[in-house]
Coordinates of C-alpha atoms and ligand atoms in Angstrom, one line a residue:
X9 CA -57.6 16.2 19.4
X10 CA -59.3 16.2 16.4
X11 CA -57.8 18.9 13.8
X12 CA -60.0 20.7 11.6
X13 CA -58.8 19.6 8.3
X14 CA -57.5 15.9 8.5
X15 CA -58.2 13.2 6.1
X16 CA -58.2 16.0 3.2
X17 CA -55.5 17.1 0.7
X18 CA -54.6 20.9 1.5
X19 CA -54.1 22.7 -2.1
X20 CA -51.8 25.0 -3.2
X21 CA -51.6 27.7 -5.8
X22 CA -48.7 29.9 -7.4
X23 CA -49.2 33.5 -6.3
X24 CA -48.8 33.8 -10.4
X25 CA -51.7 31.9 -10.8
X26 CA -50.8 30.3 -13.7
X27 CA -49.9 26.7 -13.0
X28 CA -51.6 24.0 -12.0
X29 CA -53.0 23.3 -8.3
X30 CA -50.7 20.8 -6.5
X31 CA -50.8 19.4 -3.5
X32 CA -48.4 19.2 -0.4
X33 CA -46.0 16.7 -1.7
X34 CA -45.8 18.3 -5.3
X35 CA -45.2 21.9 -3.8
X36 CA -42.6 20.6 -1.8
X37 CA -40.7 18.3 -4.7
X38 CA -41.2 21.4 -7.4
X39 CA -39.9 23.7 -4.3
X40 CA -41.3 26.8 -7.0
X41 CA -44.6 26.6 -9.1
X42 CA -43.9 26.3 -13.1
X43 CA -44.7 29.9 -13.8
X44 CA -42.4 31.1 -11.1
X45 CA -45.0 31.8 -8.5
X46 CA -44.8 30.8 -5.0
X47 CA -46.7 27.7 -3.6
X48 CA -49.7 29.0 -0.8
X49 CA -52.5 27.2 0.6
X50 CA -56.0 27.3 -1.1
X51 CA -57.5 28.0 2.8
X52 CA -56.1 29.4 5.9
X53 CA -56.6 26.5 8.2
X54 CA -58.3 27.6 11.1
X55 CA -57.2 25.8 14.6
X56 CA -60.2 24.7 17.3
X57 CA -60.8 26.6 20.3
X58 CA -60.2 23.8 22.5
X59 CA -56.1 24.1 20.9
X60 CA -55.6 27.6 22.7
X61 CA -57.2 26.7 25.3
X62 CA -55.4 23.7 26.0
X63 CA -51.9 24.6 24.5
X64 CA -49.3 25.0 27.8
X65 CA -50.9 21.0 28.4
X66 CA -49.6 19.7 24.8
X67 CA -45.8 19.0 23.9
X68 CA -43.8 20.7 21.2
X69 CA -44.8 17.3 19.4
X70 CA -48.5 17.5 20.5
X71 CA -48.3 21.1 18.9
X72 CA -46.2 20.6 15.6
X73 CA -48.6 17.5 14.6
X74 CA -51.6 19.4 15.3
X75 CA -50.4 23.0 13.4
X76 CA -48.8 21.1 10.2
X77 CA -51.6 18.6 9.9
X78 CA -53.7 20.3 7.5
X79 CA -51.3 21.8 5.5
X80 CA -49.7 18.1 4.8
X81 CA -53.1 16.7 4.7
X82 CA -52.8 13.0 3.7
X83 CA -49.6 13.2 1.9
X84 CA -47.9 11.9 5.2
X85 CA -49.7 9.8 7.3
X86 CA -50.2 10.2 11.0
X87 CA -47.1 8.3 12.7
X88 CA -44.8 9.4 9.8
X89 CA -45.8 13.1 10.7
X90 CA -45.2 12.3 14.2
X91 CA -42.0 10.9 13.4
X92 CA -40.8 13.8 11.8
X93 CA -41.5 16.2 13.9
X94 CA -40.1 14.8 17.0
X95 CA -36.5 14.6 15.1
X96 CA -37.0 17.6 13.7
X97 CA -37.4 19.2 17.5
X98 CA -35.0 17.5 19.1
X99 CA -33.8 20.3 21.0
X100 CA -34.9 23.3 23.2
X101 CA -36.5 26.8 22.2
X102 CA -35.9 28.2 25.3
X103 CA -37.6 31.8 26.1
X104 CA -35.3 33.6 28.2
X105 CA -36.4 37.3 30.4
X106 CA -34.3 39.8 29.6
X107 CA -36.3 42.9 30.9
X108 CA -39.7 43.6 32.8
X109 CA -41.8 42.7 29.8
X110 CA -39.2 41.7 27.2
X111 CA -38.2 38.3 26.6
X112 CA -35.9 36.6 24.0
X113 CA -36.8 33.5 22.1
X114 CA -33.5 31.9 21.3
X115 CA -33.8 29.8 17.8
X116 CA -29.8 28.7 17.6
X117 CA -29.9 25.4 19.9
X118 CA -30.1 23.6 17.0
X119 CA -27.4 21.7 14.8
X120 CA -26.2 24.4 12.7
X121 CA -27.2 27.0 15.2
X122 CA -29.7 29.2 13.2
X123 CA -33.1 29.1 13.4
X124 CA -33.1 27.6 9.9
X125 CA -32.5 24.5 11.4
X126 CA -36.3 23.5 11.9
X127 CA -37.3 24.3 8.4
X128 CA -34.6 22.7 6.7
X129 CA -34.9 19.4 8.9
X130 CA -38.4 19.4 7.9
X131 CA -37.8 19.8 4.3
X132 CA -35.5 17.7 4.1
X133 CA -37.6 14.7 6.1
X134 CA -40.4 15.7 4.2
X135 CA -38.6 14.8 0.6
X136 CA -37.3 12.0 2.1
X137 CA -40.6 10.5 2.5
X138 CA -42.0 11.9 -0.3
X139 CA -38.9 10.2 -2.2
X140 CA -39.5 6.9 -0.1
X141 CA -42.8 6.9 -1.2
X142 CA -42.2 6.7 -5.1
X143 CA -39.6 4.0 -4.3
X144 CA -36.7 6.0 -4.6
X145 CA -37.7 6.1 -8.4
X146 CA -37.2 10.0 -8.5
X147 CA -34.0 11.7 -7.8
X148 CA -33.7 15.3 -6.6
X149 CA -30.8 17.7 -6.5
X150 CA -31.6 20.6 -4.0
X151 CA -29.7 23.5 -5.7
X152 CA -29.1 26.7 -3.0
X153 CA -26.9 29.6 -3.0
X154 CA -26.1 31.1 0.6
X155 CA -24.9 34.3 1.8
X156 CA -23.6 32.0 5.1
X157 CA -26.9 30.3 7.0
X158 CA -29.1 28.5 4.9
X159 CA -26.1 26.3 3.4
X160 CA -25.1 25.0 6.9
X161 CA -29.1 24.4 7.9
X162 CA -29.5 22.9 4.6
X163 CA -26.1 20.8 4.4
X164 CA -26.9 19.2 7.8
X165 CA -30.6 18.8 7.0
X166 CA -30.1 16.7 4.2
X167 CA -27.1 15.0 5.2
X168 CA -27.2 11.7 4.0
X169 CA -31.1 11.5 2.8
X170 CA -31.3 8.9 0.1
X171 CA -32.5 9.7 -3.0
X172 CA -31.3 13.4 -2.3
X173 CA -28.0 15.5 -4.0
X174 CA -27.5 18.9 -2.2
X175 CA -25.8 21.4 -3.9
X176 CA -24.8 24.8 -2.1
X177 CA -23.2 27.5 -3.9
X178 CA -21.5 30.6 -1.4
X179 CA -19.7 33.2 -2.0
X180 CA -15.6 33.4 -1.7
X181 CA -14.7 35.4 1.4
X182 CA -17.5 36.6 2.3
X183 CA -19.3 33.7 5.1
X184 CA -17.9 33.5 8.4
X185 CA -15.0 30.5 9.0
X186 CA -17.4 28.5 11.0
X187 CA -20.5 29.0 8.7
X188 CA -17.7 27.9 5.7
X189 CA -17.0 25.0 7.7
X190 CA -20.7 24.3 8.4
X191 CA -21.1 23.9 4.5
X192 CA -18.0 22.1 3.6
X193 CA -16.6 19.6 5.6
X194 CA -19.8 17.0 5.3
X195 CA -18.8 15.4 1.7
X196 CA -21.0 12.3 1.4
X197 CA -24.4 13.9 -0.7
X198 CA -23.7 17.7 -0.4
X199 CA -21.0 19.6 -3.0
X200 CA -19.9 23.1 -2.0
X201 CA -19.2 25.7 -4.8
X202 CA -17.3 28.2 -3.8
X203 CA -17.5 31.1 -6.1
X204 CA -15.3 33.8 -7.0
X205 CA -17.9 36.3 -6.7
X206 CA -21.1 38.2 -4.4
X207 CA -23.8 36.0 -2.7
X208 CA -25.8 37.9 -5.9
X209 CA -23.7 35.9 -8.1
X210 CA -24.6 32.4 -6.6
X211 CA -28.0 33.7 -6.4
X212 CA -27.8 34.5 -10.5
X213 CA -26.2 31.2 -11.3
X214 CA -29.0 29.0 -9.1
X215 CA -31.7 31.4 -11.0
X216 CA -30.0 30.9 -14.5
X217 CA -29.9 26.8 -13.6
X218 CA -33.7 26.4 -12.8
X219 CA -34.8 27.9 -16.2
X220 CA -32.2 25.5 -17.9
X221 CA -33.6 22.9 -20.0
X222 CA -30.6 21.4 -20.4
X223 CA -30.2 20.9 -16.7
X224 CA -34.0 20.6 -15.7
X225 CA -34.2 17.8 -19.2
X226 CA -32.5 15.7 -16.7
X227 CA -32.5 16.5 -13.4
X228 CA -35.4 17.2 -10.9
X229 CA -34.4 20.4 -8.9
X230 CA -35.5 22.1 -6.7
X231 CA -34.8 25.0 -4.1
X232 CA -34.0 24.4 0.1
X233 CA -35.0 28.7 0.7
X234 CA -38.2 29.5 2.6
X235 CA -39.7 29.9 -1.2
X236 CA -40.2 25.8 -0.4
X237 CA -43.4 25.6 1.7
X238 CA -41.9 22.6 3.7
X239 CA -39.3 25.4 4.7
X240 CA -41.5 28.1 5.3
X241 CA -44.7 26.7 7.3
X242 CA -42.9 25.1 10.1
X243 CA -41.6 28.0 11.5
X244 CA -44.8 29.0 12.6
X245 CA -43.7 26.9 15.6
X246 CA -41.5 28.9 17.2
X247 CA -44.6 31.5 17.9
X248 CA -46.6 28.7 19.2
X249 CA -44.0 27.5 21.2
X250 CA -43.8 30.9 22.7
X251 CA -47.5 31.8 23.0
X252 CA -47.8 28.3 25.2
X253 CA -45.1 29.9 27.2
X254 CA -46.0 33.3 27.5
X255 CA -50.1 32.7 28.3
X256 CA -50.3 32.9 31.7
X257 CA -48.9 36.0 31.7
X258 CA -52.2 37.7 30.3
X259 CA -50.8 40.3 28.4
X260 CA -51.0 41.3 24.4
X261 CA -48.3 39.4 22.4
X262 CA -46.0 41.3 20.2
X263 CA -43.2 39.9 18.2
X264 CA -40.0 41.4 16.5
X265 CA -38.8 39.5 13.7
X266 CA -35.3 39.8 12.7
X267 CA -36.7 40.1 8.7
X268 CA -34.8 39.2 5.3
X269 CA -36.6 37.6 3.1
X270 CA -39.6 37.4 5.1
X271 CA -39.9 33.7 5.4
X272 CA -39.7 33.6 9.5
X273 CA -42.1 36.6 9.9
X274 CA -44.5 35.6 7.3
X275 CA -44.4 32.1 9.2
X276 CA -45.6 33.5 12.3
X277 CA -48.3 35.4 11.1
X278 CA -49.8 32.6 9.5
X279 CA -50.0 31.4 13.4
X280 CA -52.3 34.6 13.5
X281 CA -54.8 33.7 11.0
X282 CA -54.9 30.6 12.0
X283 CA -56.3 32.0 15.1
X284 CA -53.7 32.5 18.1
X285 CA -53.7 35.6 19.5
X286 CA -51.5 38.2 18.7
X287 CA -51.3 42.1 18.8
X288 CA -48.5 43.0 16.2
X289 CA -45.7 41.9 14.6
X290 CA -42.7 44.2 13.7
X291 CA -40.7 43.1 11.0
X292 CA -37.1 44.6 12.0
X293 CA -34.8 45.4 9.2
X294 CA -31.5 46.6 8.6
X295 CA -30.6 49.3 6.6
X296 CA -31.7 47.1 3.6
X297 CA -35.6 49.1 3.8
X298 CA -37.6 48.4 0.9
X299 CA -40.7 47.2 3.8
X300 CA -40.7 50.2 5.7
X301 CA -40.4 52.1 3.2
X302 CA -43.5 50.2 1.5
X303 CA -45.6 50.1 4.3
X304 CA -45.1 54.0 4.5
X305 CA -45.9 54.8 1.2
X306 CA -47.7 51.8 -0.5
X307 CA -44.7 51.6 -3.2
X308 CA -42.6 48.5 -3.8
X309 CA -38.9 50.2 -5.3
X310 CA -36.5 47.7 -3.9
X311 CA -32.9 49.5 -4.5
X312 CA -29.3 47.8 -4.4
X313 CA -28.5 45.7 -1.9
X314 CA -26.8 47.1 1.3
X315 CA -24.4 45.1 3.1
X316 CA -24.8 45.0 6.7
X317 CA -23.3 42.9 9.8
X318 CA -26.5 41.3 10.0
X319 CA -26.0 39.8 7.1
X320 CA -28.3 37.1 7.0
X321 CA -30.5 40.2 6.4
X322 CA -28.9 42.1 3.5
X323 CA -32.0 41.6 1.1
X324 CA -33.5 43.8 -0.6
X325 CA -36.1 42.2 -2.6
X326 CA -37.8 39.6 0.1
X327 CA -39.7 36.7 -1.8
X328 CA -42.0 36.0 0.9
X329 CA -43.5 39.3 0.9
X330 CA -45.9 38.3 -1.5
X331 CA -46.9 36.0 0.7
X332 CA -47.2 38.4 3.5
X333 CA -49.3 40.5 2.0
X334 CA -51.8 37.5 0.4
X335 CA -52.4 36.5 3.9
X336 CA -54.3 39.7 4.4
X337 CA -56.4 40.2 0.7
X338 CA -53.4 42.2 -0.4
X339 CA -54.3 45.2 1.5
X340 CA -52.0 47.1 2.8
X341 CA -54.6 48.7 5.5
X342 CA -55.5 45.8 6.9
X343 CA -52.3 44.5 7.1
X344 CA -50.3 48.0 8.8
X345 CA -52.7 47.0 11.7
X346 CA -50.6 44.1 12.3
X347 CA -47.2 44.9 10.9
X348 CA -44.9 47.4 11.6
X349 CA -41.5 48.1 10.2
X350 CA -38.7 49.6 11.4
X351 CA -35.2 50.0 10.2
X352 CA -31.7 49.9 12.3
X353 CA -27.9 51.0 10.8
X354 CA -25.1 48.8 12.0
X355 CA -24.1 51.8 15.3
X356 CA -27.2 51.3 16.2
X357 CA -27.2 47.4 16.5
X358 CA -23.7 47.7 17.8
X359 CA -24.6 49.7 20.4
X360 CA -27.2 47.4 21.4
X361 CA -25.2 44.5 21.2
X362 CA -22.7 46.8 24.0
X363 CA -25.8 47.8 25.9
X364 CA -27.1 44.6 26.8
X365 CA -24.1 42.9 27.4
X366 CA -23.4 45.6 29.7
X367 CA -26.5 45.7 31.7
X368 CA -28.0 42.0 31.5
X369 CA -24.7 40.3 30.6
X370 CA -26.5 39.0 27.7
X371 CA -25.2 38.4 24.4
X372 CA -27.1 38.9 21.4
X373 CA -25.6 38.3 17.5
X374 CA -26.5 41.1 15.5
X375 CA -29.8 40.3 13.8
X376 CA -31.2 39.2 17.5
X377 CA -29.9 43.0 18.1
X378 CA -32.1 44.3 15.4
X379 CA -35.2 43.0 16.6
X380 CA -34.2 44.5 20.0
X381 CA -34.1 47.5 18.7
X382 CA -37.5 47.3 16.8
X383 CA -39.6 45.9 19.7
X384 CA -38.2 48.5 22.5
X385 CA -39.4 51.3 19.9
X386 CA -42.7 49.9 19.7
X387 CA -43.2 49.2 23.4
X388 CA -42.4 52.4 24.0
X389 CA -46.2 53.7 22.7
X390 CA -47.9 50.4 23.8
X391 CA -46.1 49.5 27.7
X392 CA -49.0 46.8 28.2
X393 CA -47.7 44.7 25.8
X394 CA -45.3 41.5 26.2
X395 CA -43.2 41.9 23.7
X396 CA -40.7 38.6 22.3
X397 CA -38.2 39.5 19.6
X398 CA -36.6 36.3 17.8
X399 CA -32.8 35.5 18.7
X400 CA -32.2 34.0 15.3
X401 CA -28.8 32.7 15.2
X402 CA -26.2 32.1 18.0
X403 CA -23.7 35.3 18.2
X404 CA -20.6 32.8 17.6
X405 CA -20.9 32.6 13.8
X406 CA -21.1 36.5 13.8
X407 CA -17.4 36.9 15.8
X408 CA -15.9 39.8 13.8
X409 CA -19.4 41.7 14.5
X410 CA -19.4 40.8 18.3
X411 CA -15.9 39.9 19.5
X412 CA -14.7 43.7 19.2
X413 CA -17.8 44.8 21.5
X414 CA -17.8 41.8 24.3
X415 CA -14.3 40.4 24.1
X416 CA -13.2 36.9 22.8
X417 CA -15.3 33.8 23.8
X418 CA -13.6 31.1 26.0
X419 CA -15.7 28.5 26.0
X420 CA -17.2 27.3 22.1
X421 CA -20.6 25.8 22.0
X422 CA -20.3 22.0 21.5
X423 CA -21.9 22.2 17.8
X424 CA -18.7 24.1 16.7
X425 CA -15.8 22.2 18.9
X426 CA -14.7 19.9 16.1
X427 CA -16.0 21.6 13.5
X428 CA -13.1 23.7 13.3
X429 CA -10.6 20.8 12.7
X430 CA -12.1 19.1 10.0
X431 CA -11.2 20.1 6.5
X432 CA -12.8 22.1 3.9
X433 CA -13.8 20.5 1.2
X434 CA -15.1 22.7 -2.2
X435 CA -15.0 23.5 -6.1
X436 CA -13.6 26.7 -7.2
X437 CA -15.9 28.5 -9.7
X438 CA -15.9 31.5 -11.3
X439 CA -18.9 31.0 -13.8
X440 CA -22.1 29.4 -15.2
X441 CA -20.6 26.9 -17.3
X442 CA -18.8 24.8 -14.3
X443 CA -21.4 24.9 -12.1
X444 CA -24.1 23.3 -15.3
X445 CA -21.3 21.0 -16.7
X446 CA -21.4 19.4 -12.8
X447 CA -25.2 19.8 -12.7
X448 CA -25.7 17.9 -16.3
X449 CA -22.9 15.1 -15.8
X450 CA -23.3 13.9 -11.5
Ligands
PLP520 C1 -32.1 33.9 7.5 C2 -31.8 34.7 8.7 C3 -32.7 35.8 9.0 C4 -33.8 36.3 8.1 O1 -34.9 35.4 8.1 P1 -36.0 35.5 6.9 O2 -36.9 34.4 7.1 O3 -35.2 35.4 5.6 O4 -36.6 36.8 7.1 C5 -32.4 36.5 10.2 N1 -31.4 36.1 11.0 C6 -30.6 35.1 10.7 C7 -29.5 34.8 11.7 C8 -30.8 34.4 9.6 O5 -29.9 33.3 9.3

């Protein structure tokens, strides 16, 4: 099938519109544009007919080549793309019925059991090549500070990817024991800082160490968060995975989106305007609210940061918003008749946690519980719709939230087994200066 882009270079801009045009492989080495902006595509490429018409025939492969084609353009040819994405996918994204009507898309059967998974496999393969390319004349150190999901993702991602330093910073205390050990018992190419401090304190230091000259003199950074558009992108996937298994049931689409810094939702909607049918999308929040609060009013006043048991959520600023919003002219009108956004405290997403186990004997981590909760509320005015909310992580590396409500697990999931044994490796930091000394002298 012939896609409608190919043989071309897809551009991007900085939202800031102040740097230079780039194209795939650039956006993906700088991560962020010079003037701070985030990377997006010059067009919205637009997917033939004859692709949703055809979709539940094509593989996950079939799909992925035919979705990311334009966006990588020529930077990666053909086989190489096809290479990727078949490692990339290597495992199921199995949609499972939990109600009449309401289905669960689980994300976590991946490596690191998070939906980040995807995007940081495909990042990471994508530098690789990129890397490979310029004959492993260009180093890059991917610099990330976690508040427990991304540094597993992105430590197994780019696990042993020549040419390629990862270095995660999280905070002391405050990541779940298998999310720590996710992030810290690899060695080889990824460091772990652990810092005596708030996942806004990592977040500080990585922000302070991209506008250092000193550091960025001499190394190339750059960022593994879904600001990188080989992070974001890909996980417009996980929607067409579920449209080509949800078609034949004829009904309107809806999706609930588990949202933090609206890198997964934003994903999915660029699935929209590239053409595949969808009725709405409700970004589901915790009580972090600065979205639904927005789309109420039209302001933007993003307050302190509330901590949360879905804490892969607790964000109160999202970066990819911008992008949300520029994938519909900026207008908030436009865009309220595809988005909703609701907001859930922690009784109510333990409750639902309880309430499902109960009836269905299902068992849902807390951020899969949010979206839930968003997607019942909304089906409740529009009971034609089939609505899919996004199980986002695998409730095992959420135990203190979910053990209390469904009692202990027996039985691990094999990603974790021998995790737990091996030993964690990290560097103790309290500030800057340790973390740039390390930066400036490995
Ligand atoms: C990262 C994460 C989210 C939020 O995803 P965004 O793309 O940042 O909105 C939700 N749930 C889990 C389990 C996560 O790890």
């Amino acid at each position: 099938m012939k896609t409608a882009h190919a043989d071309t270079y897809m551009k991007y801009y900085s939202l800031n519109k102040k740097a230079p045009i780039v194209t795939f492989d650039e956006a993906v080495i700088r991560g962020i544009a010079p003037d701070k902006g985030l990377y997006f595509p010059e067009e919205i490429p637009q997917l033939p007919a004859s692709f949703w018409d055809t979709i539940e025939n094509l593989s996950k492969e079939e799909i992925a080549c035919i979705a990311m084609k334009p966006f990588v353009g020529d930077t990666i040819d053909d086989a190489s793309l096809r290479a990727i994405v078949t490692d990339v996918l290597s495992f199921d994204f199995p949609i499972v019925e939990i109600e009449e009507q309401v289905a669960t898309l689980e994300l976590f059967h991946g490596p690191t059991m998070a939906f980040k998974d995807v995007g940081a496999r495909f990042m990471a393969r994508c530098l690789g090549h990129f890397l490979q390319q310029r004959n492993q004349t260009v180093e890059v150190t991917v610099l990330v500070a976690t508040s427990g999901d991304t540094g597993g993702a992105v430590a197994r991602g780019f696990y042993k990817v020549p040419g390629i330093k990862v270095v995660i910073l999280y905070p002391s205390g405050k990541v779940s024991d298998i999310q720590e050990k996710q992030l810290t018992t690899l060695g080889e190419n990824i460091t772990a800082f652990e810092v005596d401090g708030t996942f806004d304190d990592c977040q500080a230091m990585v922000k302070r160490a991209f506008l250092d000259e000193d550091i960025t003199d001499r190394r190339q950074l750059t960022s593994a968060n879904s600001i990188n558009v080989a992070r974001w992108l890909p996980q417009m996937l996980y929607y067409l995975f579920a449209y080509k298994a949800l078609k034949k049931k004829g009904k309107p689409l809806v999706f609930s989106v588990p949202s933090g810094n609206f890198g997964n939702i934003c994903a999915g909607m660029m699935a929209y305007r590239m053409g595949m049918p969808v009725q709405q999308f409700i970004a589901s929040v915790n009580s972090n609210t600065t979205i639904p609060r927005f789309m109420q009013s039209g302001v933007y006043a993003p307050t302190k940061t509330v901590p949360t048991i879905s804490n892969a959520m607790d964000v109160s600023d999202p970066s990819n918003f911008v992008r949300v919003l520029r994938l519909f002219e900026n207008d908030l009108g436009t865009l309220s008749r595809k988005l909703t956004s609701r907001s859930y405290c922690d009784n109510a997403t333990r409750a639902t946690i309880r309430e499902l186990y109960k009836k269905y004997e299902y068992i849902v981590d807390p951020h899969g519980a949010v979206g839930y909760l968003g997607l019942k509320d909304y089906l409740k005015d529009h009971p034609d719709a089939y609505g899919v909310f996004l199980e986002t992580a695998h409730p095992v590396k959420f135990l203190p939230a979910v053990t209390p409500i469904v009692g202990t697990y027996t039985e691990l999931p094999e990603q974790v087994k021998d995790l737990m044994s091996k030993e964690k490796v990290a560097i103790q930091i309290r500030d800057y200066n340790a973390l740039k000394k390390y930066l400036i002298d490995t």
